PDB file of C-alpha atoms and ligand atoms in Angstrom:
ATOM      1  CA  MET A 962      16.934 -29.885   8.052  1.00  0.00           C
ATOM      2  CA  ALA A 963      13.572 -27.983   7.998  1.00  0.00           C
ATOM      3  CA  LYS A 964      14.058 -23.877   8.299  1.00  0.00           C
ATOM      4  CA  ARG A 965      12.212 -21.417   9.983  1.00  0.00           C
ATOM      5  CA  ILE A 966      10.980 -18.357   8.017  1.00  0.00           C
ATOM      6  CA  GLY A 967       9.296 -15.640   9.197  1.00  0.00           C
ATOM      7  CA  ILE A 968       7.578 -13.178   6.698  1.00  0.00           C
ATOM      8  CA  PHE A 969       6.307 -10.088   8.178  1.00  0.00           C
ATOM      9  CA  GLY A 970       4.423  -7.810   5.319  1.00  0.00           C
ATOM     10  CA  GLY A 971       2.988  -4.402   5.687  1.00  0.00           C
ATOM     11  CA  THR A 972       2.542  -0.980   3.943  1.00  0.00           C
ATOM     12  CA  PHE A 973       5.667   0.635   6.577  1.00  0.00           C
ATOM     13  CA  ASN A 974       4.581   3.873   5.598  1.00  0.00           C
ATOM     14  CA  PRO A 975       6.935   4.630   7.367  1.00  0.00           C
ATOM     15  CA  ILE A 976       8.655   1.662   9.293  1.00  0.00           C
ATOM     16  CA  HIS A 977       8.820   1.957  12.972  1.00  0.00           C
ATOM     17  CA  ILE A 978      10.098   0.513  16.453  1.00  0.00           C
ATOM     18  CA  GLY A 979       6.512  -1.228  16.863  1.00  0.00           C
ATOM     19  CA  HIS A 980       7.710  -3.150  13.416  1.00  0.00           C
ATOM     20  CA  LEU A 981      11.202  -3.449  14.572  1.00  0.00           C
ATOM     21  CA  ARG A 982      11.078  -4.530  18.000  1.00  0.00           C
ATOM     22  CA  SER A 983       8.578  -7.073  17.249  1.00  0.00           C
ATOM     23  CA  ALA A 984      10.730  -8.519  14.147  1.00  0.00           C
ATOM     24  CA  LEU A 985      13.591  -8.555  16.448  1.00  0.00           C
ATOM     25  CA  GLU A 986      12.380 -10.298  19.391  1.00  0.00           C
ATOM     26  CA  VAL A 987      10.452 -12.976  17.225  1.00  0.00           C
ATOM     27  CA  MET A 988      13.451 -13.600  15.233  1.00  0.00           C
ATOM     28  CA  GLU A 989      15.458 -14.201  18.534  1.00  0.00           C
ATOM     29  CA  SER A 990      12.812 -15.962  20.944  1.00  0.00           C
ATOM     30  CA  TYR A 991      11.663 -18.406  18.235  1.00  0.00           C
ATOM     31  CA  HIS A 992      15.082 -19.036  16.769  1.00  0.00           C
ATOM     32  CA  LEU A 993      14.009 -18.400  13.157  1.00  0.00           C
ATOM     33  CA  ASP A 994      16.742 -18.743  10.312  1.00  0.00           C
ATOM     34  CA  GLU A 995      15.404 -15.447   8.754  1.00  0.00           C
ATOM     35  CA  LEU A 996      13.008 -12.827   8.920  1.00  0.00           C
ATOM     36  CA  ARG A 997      12.042 -10.930   6.069  1.00  0.00           C
ATOM     37  CA  LEU A 998      10.037  -7.708   6.201  1.00  0.00           C
ATOM     38  CA  MET A 999       8.136  -7.529   3.205  1.00  0.00           C
ATOM     39  CA  PRO A1000       6.644  -4.258   1.922  1.00  0.00           C
ATOM     40  CA  ASN A1001       3.510  -4.096   0.008  1.00  0.00           C
ATOM     41  CA  ALA A1002       2.768  -2.715  -3.318  1.00  0.00           C
ATOM     42  CA  LEU A1003      -0.682  -2.016  -3.694  1.00  0.00           C
ATOM     43  CA  PRO A1004      -2.158  -2.476  -0.190  1.00  0.00           C
ATOM     44  CA  PRO A1005      -5.485  -4.174  -1.190  1.00  0.00           C
ATOM     45  CA  HIS A1006      -7.254  -2.782   1.897  1.00  0.00           C
ATOM     46  CA  ARG A1007      -5.893   0.631   2.083  1.00  0.00           C
ATOM     47  CA  ALA A1008      -5.687   4.190   0.355  1.00  0.00           C
ATOM     48  CA  LYS A1009      -2.740   4.936  -1.421  1.00  0.00           C
ATOM     49  CA  PRO A1010       0.220   5.519   0.925  1.00  0.00           C
ATOM     50  CA  ALA A1011       2.031   9.022   1.291  1.00  0.00           C
ATOM     51  CA  ALA A1012       5.264   7.577   0.235  1.00  0.00           C
ATOM     52  CA  ASN A1013       5.721   5.799  -2.965  1.00  0.00           C
ATOM     53  CA  ALA A1014       6.480   2.179  -2.911  1.00  0.00           C
ATOM     54  CA  LEU A1015      10.516   2.827  -3.692  1.00  0.00           C
ATOM     55  CA  GLN A1016      10.655   5.415  -0.631  1.00  0.00           C
ATOM     56  CA  ARG A1017       8.602   2.635   1.720  1.00  0.00           C
ATOM     57  CA  LEU A1018      11.278   0.042   0.493  1.00  0.00           C
ATOM     58  CA  THR A1019      14.155   2.252   0.912  1.00  0.00           C
ATOM     59  CA  MET A1020      13.170   2.957   4.592  1.00  0.00           C
ATOM     60  CA  VAL A1021      12.777  -0.747   5.848  1.00  0.00           C
ATOM     61  CA  GLN A1022      16.199  -1.451   3.801  1.00  0.00           C
ATOM     62  CA  LEU A1023      17.695   1.352   6.036  1.00  0.00           C
ATOM     63  CA  ALA A1024      15.973   0.311   9.149  1.00  0.00           C
ATOM     64  CA  VAL A1025      17.242  -3.263   8.959  1.00  0.00           C
ATOM     65  CA  GLN A1026      20.503  -2.878   7.091  1.00  0.00           C
ATOM     66  CA  ASP A1027      22.737  -3.726  10.154  1.00  0.00           C
ATOM     67  CA  VAL A1028      20.719  -6.351  11.739  1.00  0.00           C
ATOM     68  CA  GLN A1029      21.394  -9.725  11.818  1.00  0.00           C
ATOM     69  CA  GLY A1030      18.640 -12.084  10.515  1.00  0.00           C
ATOM     70  CA  LEU A1031      16.361  -9.426   9.281  1.00  0.00           C
ATOM     71  CA  SER A1032      16.111  -8.692   5.582  1.00  0.00           C
ATOM     72  CA  VAL A1033      14.002  -7.132   3.057  1.00  0.00           C
ATOM     73  CA  ASP A1034      12.114  -8.953   0.389  1.00  0.00           C
ATOM     74  CA  ASP A1035      10.763  -7.097  -2.345  1.00  0.00           C
ATOM     75  CA  LEU A1036       8.614  -9.758  -3.983  1.00  0.00           C
ATOM     76  CA  GLU A1037       5.381  -8.020  -3.539  1.00  0.00           C
ATOM     77  CA  LEU A1038       7.138  -4.733  -5.421  1.00  0.00           C
ATOM     78  CA  GLN A1039       7.857  -6.725  -8.581  1.00  0.00           C
ATOM     79  CA  ARG A1040       4.162  -7.439  -9.216  1.00  0.00           C
ATOM     80  CA  ASP A1041       2.032  -4.642 -10.480  1.00  0.00           C
ATOM     81  CA  THR A1042      -1.033  -6.550  -9.377  1.00  0.00           C
ATOM     82  CA  PRO A1043      -2.438  -5.862  -5.451  1.00  0.00           C
ATOM     83  CA  SER A1044      -0.830  -7.780  -2.784  1.00  0.00           C
ATOM     84  CA  TRP A1045      -2.861 -10.555  -2.088  1.00  0.00           C
ATOM     85  CA  THR A1046      -1.013 -12.523   0.622  1.00  0.00           C
ATOM     86  CA  ILE A1047      -2.238 -16.051  -0.863  1.00  0.00           C
ATOM     87  CA  ASP A1048      -0.015 -14.851  -4.076  1.00  0.00           C
ATOM     88  CA  THR A1049       2.625 -14.143  -2.131  1.00  0.00           C
ATOM     89  CA  LEU A1050       2.290 -17.149  -0.107  1.00  0.00           C
ATOM     90  CA  LEU A1051       2.135 -19.456  -3.150  1.00  0.00           C
ATOM     91  CA  VAL A1052       5.462 -17.952  -4.807  1.00  0.00           C
ATOM     92  CA  LEU A1053       7.254 -18.323  -1.170  1.00  0.00           C
ATOM     93  CA  ARG A1054       6.644 -21.914  -1.199  1.00  0.00           C
ATOM     94  CA  GLN A1055       7.932 -22.704  -4.178  1.00  0.00           C
ATOM     95  CA  GLN A1056      11.010 -21.278  -3.310  1.00  0.00           C
ATOM     96  CA  LEU A1057      10.966 -23.470  -0.167  1.00  0.00           C
ATOM     97  CA  SER A1058      11.527 -27.028   0.884  1.00  0.00           C
ATOM     98  CA  THR A1059       8.106 -28.597   1.488  1.00  0.00           C
ATOM     99  CA  ASP A1060       8.953 -29.004   5.374  1.00  0.00           C
ATOM    100  CA  ASP A1061      10.188 -25.542   5.855  1.00  0.00           C
ATOM    101  CA  GLN A1062       8.270 -23.465   8.471  1.00  0.00           C
ATOM    102  CA  LEU A1063       6.911 -20.429   7.181  1.00  0.00           C
ATOM    103  CA  LEU A1064       5.524 -18.143   9.831  1.00  0.00           C
ATOM    104  CA  LEU A1065       3.327 -15.239   8.953  1.00  0.00           C
ATOM    105  CA  ILE A1066       3.654 -12.536  11.410  1.00  0.00           C
ATOM    106  CA  LEU A1067       1.084  -9.799  11.752  1.00  0.00           C
ATOM    107  CA  GLY A1068      -0.200  -7.824  14.274  1.00  0.00           C
ATOM    108  CA  TRP A1069      -3.548  -8.084  15.984  1.00  0.00           C
ATOM    109  CA  ASP A1070      -5.297  -5.507  14.140  1.00  0.00           C
ATOM    110  CA  ALA A1071      -4.496  -7.291  11.022  1.00  0.00           C
ATOM    111  CA  PHE A1072      -5.213 -10.572  12.199  1.00  0.00           C
ATOM    112  CA  CYS A1073      -8.774  -9.347  13.230  1.00  0.00           C
ATOM    113  CA  GLY A1074      -9.287  -8.431   9.517  1.00  0.00           C
ATOM    114  CA  LEU A1075      -8.356 -11.777   8.146  1.00  0.00           C
ATOM    115  CA  PRO A1076     -11.763 -12.732   7.005  1.00  0.00           C
ATOM    116  CA  THR A1077     -11.628  -9.752   4.339  1.00  0.00           C
ATOM    117  CA  TRP A1078      -8.410 -11.053   2.626  1.00  0.00           C
ATOM    118  CA  HIS A1079      -8.497 -12.677  -0.828  1.00  0.00           C
ATOM    119  CA  ARG A1080      -9.260 -16.319  -0.154  1.00  0.00           C
ATOM    120  CA  TRP A1081      -8.220 -16.096   3.049  1.00  0.00           C
ATOM    121  CA  GLN A1082      -9.482 -19.772   4.122  1.00  0.00           C
ATOM    122  CA  GLU A1083      -6.512 -20.939   2.215  1.00  0.00           C
ATOM    123  CA  ILE A1084      -3.975 -19.055   3.733  1.00  0.00           C
ATOM    124  CA  LEU A1085      -3.127 -21.868   7.031  1.00  0.00           C
ATOM    125  CA  GLN A1086      -2.604 -24.294   4.023  1.00  0.00           C
ATOM    126  CA  HIS A1087       0.643 -22.619   3.140  1.00  0.00           C
ATOM    127  CA  CYS A1088       1.929 -20.947   6.623  1.00  0.00           C
ATOM    128  CA  HIS A1089       1.349 -20.671  10.177  1.00  0.00           C
ATOM    129  CA  LEU A1090       0.252 -17.293  11.976  1.00  0.00           C
ATOM    130  CA  LEU A1091       2.265 -15.467  14.257  1.00  0.00           C
ATOM    131  CA  VAL A1092       0.352 -12.939  16.211  1.00  0.00           C
ATOM    132  CA  LEU A1093       1.815  -9.960  17.822  1.00  0.00           C
ATOM    133  CA  GLN A1094       0.049  -7.885  20.379  1.00  0.00           C
ATOM    134  CA  ARG A1095      -1.225  -4.387  19.320  1.00  0.00           C
ATOM    135  CA  PRO A1096      -1.177  -2.400  22.631  1.00  0.00           C
ATOM    136  CA  ASP A1097      -3.026   0.785  20.413  1.00  0.00           C
ATOM    137  CA  PHE A1098      -5.818  -1.552  19.055  1.00  0.00           C
ATOM    138  CA  ASP A1099      -8.777  -2.640  21.010  1.00  0.00           C
ATOM    139  CA  VAL A1100     -10.355  -4.772  18.468  1.00  0.00           C
ATOM    140  CA  GLU A1101     -12.405  -7.675  19.121  1.00  0.00           C
ATOM    141  CA  ALA A1102     -11.990 -10.848  16.716  1.00  0.00           C
ATOM    142  CA  PRO A1103     -14.939 -11.856  14.413  1.00  0.00           C
ATOM    143  CA  GLN A1104     -17.083 -15.231  15.632  1.00  0.00           C
ATOM    144  CA  THR A1105     -15.117 -16.859  12.549  1.00  0.00           C
ATOM    145  CA  LEU A1106     -11.760 -15.970  13.766  1.00  0.00           C
ATOM    146  CA  ARG A1107     -12.750 -16.771  17.251  1.00  0.00           C
ATOM    147  CA  ASP A1108     -13.507 -20.608  16.069  1.00  0.00           C
ATOM    148  CA  LEU A1109     -10.499 -20.480  13.942  1.00  0.00           C
ATOM    149  CA  ILE A1110      -8.437 -19.807  17.223  1.00  0.00           C
ATOM    150  CA  ALA A1111     -10.123 -22.419  19.153  1.00  0.00           C
ATOM    151  CA  ALA A1112      -9.591 -25.214  16.523  1.00  0.00           C
ATOM    152  CA  ARG A1113      -5.881 -23.878  15.373  1.00  0.00           C
ATOM    153  CA  ALA A1114      -4.213 -22.226  18.168  1.00  0.00           C
ATOM    154  CA  VAL A1115      -1.216 -23.880  20.331  1.00  0.00           C
ATOM    155  CA  ALA A1116      -0.015 -22.732  23.465  1.00  0.00           C
ATOM    156  CA  SER A1117       3.250 -20.690  21.908  1.00  0.00           C
ATOM    157  CA  PRO A1118       5.174 -20.251  19.056  1.00  0.00           C
ATOM    158  CA  GLN A1119       7.484 -23.033  20.041  1.00  0.00           C
ATOM    159  CA  ALA A1120       4.702 -25.528  20.058  1.00  0.00           C
ATOM    160  CA  LEU A1121       4.070 -24.740  16.350  1.00  0.00           C
ATOM    161  CA  GLN A1122       4.377 -28.120  14.504  1.00  0.00           C
ATOM    162  CA  GLY A1123       5.188 -28.546  10.824  1.00  0.00           C
ATOM    163  CA  PRO A1124       5.217 -26.308   7.927  1.00  0.00           C
ATOM    164  CA  ALA A1125       1.827 -24.599   8.254  1.00  0.00           C
ATOM    165  CA  GLY A1126      -1.943 -24.565   9.587  1.00  0.00           C
ATOM    166  CA  GLN A1127      -1.590 -23.168  13.346  1.00  0.00           C
ATOM    167  CA  ILE A1128      -1.655 -19.975  14.921  1.00  0.00           C
ATOM    168  CA  SER A1129       0.171 -18.899  17.753  1.00  0.00           C
ATOM    169  CA  PHE A1130       0.320 -15.493  19.610  1.00  0.00           C
ATOM    170  CA  VAL A1131       3.612 -13.262  20.795  1.00  0.00           C
ATOM    171  CA  TRP A1132       3.895 -11.213  23.834  1.00  0.00           C
ATOM    172  CA  GLN A1133       6.481  -8.955  22.591  1.00  0.00           C
ATOM    173  CA  THR A1134       7.459  -5.808  24.187  1.00  0.00           C
ATOM    174  CA  PRO A1135       4.245  -3.797  23.724  1.00  0.00           C
ATOM    175  CA  LEU A1136       5.055  -0.458  21.904  1.00  0.00           C
ATOM    176  CA  ALA A1137       1.934   2.000  21.167  1.00  0.00           C
ATOM    177  CA  VAL A1138       3.300   3.212  18.139  1.00  0.00           C
ATOM    178  CA  SER A1139       1.751   3.533  14.642  1.00  0.00           C
ATOM    179  CA  ALA A1140       2.652   4.716  11.329  1.00  0.00           C
ATOM    180  CA  THR A1141      -0.559   7.089  11.357  1.00  0.00           C
ATOM    181  CA  GLN A1142       0.769   8.546  14.521  1.00  0.00           C
ATOM    182  CA  ILE A1143       3.892   9.321  12.778  1.00  0.00           C
ATOM    183  CA  ARG A1144       2.600  10.638  10.015  1.00  0.00           C
ATOM    184  CA  GLN A1145       0.664  12.966  11.932  1.00  0.00           C
ATOM    185  CA  ARG A1146       3.296  14.052  13.974  1.00  0.00           C
ATOM    186  CA  LEU A1147       5.698  14.850  10.955  1.00  0.00           C
ATOM    187  CA  ALA A1148       2.464  16.868   9.506  1.00  0.00           C
ATOM    188  CA  GLN A1149       2.287  18.827  12.612  1.00  0.00           C
ATOM    189  CA  ASN A1150       6.095  19.467  12.446  1.00  0.00           C
ATOM    190  CA  LEU A1151       6.759  17.451  15.826  1.00  0.00           C
ATOM    191  CA  SER A1152       9.552  15.337  16.235  1.00  0.00           C
ATOM    192  CA  VAL A1153       9.434  11.509  15.460  1.00  0.00           C
ATOM    193  CA  ARG A1154      13.011  11.077  16.814  1.00  0.00           C
ATOM    194  CA  PHE A1155      13.186   7.795  18.743  1.00  0.00           C
ATOM    195  CA  LEU A1156      10.044   6.429  16.969  1.00  0.00           C
ATOM    196  CA  VAL A1157      11.814   5.407  13.646  1.00  0.00           C
ATOM    197  CA  PRO A1158      15.532   4.740  13.572  1.00  0.00           C
ATOM    198  CA  ASP A1159      17.561   7.807  12.721  1.00  0.00           C
ATOM    199  CA  THR A1160      18.603   6.361   9.184  1.00  0.00           C
ATOM    200  CA  VAL A1161      14.831   6.332   8.676  1.00  0.00           C
ATOM    201  CA  LEU A1162      14.368   9.777  10.075  1.00  0.00           C
ATOM    202  CA  ASN A1163      17.153  11.356   8.068  1.00  0.00           C
ATOM    203  CA  TYR A1164      15.563   9.662   4.771  1.00  0.00           C
ATOM    204  CA  ILE A1165      12.232  11.184   5.825  1.00  0.00           C
ATOM    205  CA  GLN A1166      14.022  14.487   6.170  1.00  0.00           C
ATOM    206  CA  THR A1167      15.838  14.389   2.881  1.00  0.00           C
ATOM    207  CA  GLN A1168      12.857  13.058   0.808  1.00  0.00           C
ATOM    208  CA  GLY A1169      10.662  15.664   2.452  1.00  0.00           C
ATOM    209  CA  LEU A1170       7.989  12.958   3.311  1.00  0.00           C
ATOM    210  CA  TYR A1171       4.820  13.428   5.454  1.00  0.00           C
ATOM    211  CA  GLN A1172       5.065  17.250   5.534  1.00  0.00           C
ATOM    212  CA  SER A1173       1.769  18.930   5.535  1.00  0.00           C
TER     213      SER A1173
HETATM  214  P1  ATP B1148      -0.856   2.615   9.848  1.00  0.00           P
HETATM  215  O1  ATP B1148      -0.863   3.414  11.263  1.00  0.00           O
HETATM  216  O2  ATP B1148      -0.661   3.189   8.680  1.00  0.00           O
HETATM  217  O3  ATP B1148      -1.943   1.592   9.721  1.00  0.00           O
HETATM  218  P2  ATP B1148       0.552   0.759  10.820  1.00  0.00           P
HETATM  219  O4  ATP B1148       1.782   1.355  12.111  1.00  0.00           O
HETATM  220  O5  ATP B1148      -0.728  -0.225  11.414  1.00  0.00           O
HETATM  221  O6  ATP B1148       0.299   1.741   9.996  1.00  0.00           O
HETATM  222  P3  ATP B1148       1.874  -1.305   8.793  1.00  0.00           P
HETATM  223  O7  ATP B1148       2.807  -0.920   7.880  1.00  0.00           O
HETATM  224  O8  ATP B1148       0.255  -1.245   8.329  1.00  0.00           O
HETATM  225  O9  ATP B1148       1.986  -0.460  10.262  1.00  0.00           O
HETATM  226  O10 ATP B1148       1.459  -2.741   9.907  1.00  0.00           O
HETATM  227  C1  ATP B1148       2.602  -4.123   9.409  1.00  0.00           C
HETATM  228  C2  ATP B1148       1.814  -5.168  10.266  1.00  0.00           C
HETATM  229  O11 ATP B1148       2.628  -4.500  11.417  1.00  0.00           O
HETATM  230  C3  ATP B1148       0.664  -5.155  10.547  1.00  0.00           C
HETATM  231  O12 ATP B1148       0.274  -6.612  10.775  1.00  0.00           O
HETATM  232  C4  ATP B1148       0.674  -4.354  12.020  1.00  0.00           C
HETATM  233  O13 ATP B1148      -0.502  -5.269  12.624  1.00  0.00           O
HETATM  234  C5  ATP B1148       2.097  -4.479  12.771  1.00  0.00           C
HETATM  235  N1  ATP B1148       2.067  -3.524  13.591  1.00  0.00           N
HETATM  236  C6  ATP B1148       2.274  -2.425  13.175  1.00  0.00           C
HETATM  237  N2  ATP B1148       2.280  -1.346  14.423  1.00  0.00           N
HETATM  238  C7  ATP B1148       2.845  -2.369  15.400  1.00  0.00           C
HETATM  239  C8  ATP B1148       3.347  -2.303  17.095  1.00  0.00           C
HETATM  240  N3  ATP B1148       3.386  -1.064  17.438  1.00  0.00           N
HETATM  241  N4  ATP B1148       3.352  -3.514  17.597  1.00  0.00           N
HETATM  242  C9  ATP B1148       3.031  -4.430  17.047  1.00  0.00           C
HETATM  243  N5  ATP B1148       2.905  -4.819  15.378  1.00  0.00           N
HETATM  244  C10 ATP B1148       2.535  -3.748  14.941  1.00  0.00           C
END
């Protein structure tokens, strides 16, 4: 039987409850066989993150270690090239059966930047897109994406057909939390308790991350 696999990429600098609730709710609501959180090595669209790749990976591992169905995939950390999503999808596709359904999960803000991604027009050949609402971002999709949505969107993630090629939207519990906000609070010596799991908070403190 075809499997349903979710891939949730990000800088995770650090991972927070916005990521984690989204991942958990997508996995439960859409009965994924597995959902892999995939920290990116050299984010092509970003300045160098404050925590190094190993620290970001460790925080993701600590966050999901006891959560059934959620796992961490360090595929993008094994390469020393930028984390182009198209390359990642090609590698993942080699690991899967042709009819397995691959769902690339991303927030609305990230989705709006899709036309800037390397070989972005090929991405839907290899996966479906599952777009999370992002209550802390009021971005408008460019016309290219509005056309893409008109052509490829289905009513709900349950309606996604086949291994790849469609787009659906997820109305998970809205959490207006960002890693930027967490880094800023830490730099000001303010608590981030309950915004990140306690295991991640302990790691941030012992490693002295994000202090000004
Ligand atoms: P930063 O503030 O450093 O830009 P971030 O909080 O947006 O970080 P990323 O690691 O860049 O976190 O995000 C990875 C993915 O998770 C992206 O697709 C992003 O849109 C999504 N995401 C991040 N925060 C949330 C949230 N609160 N709700 C839903 N999706 C989110």
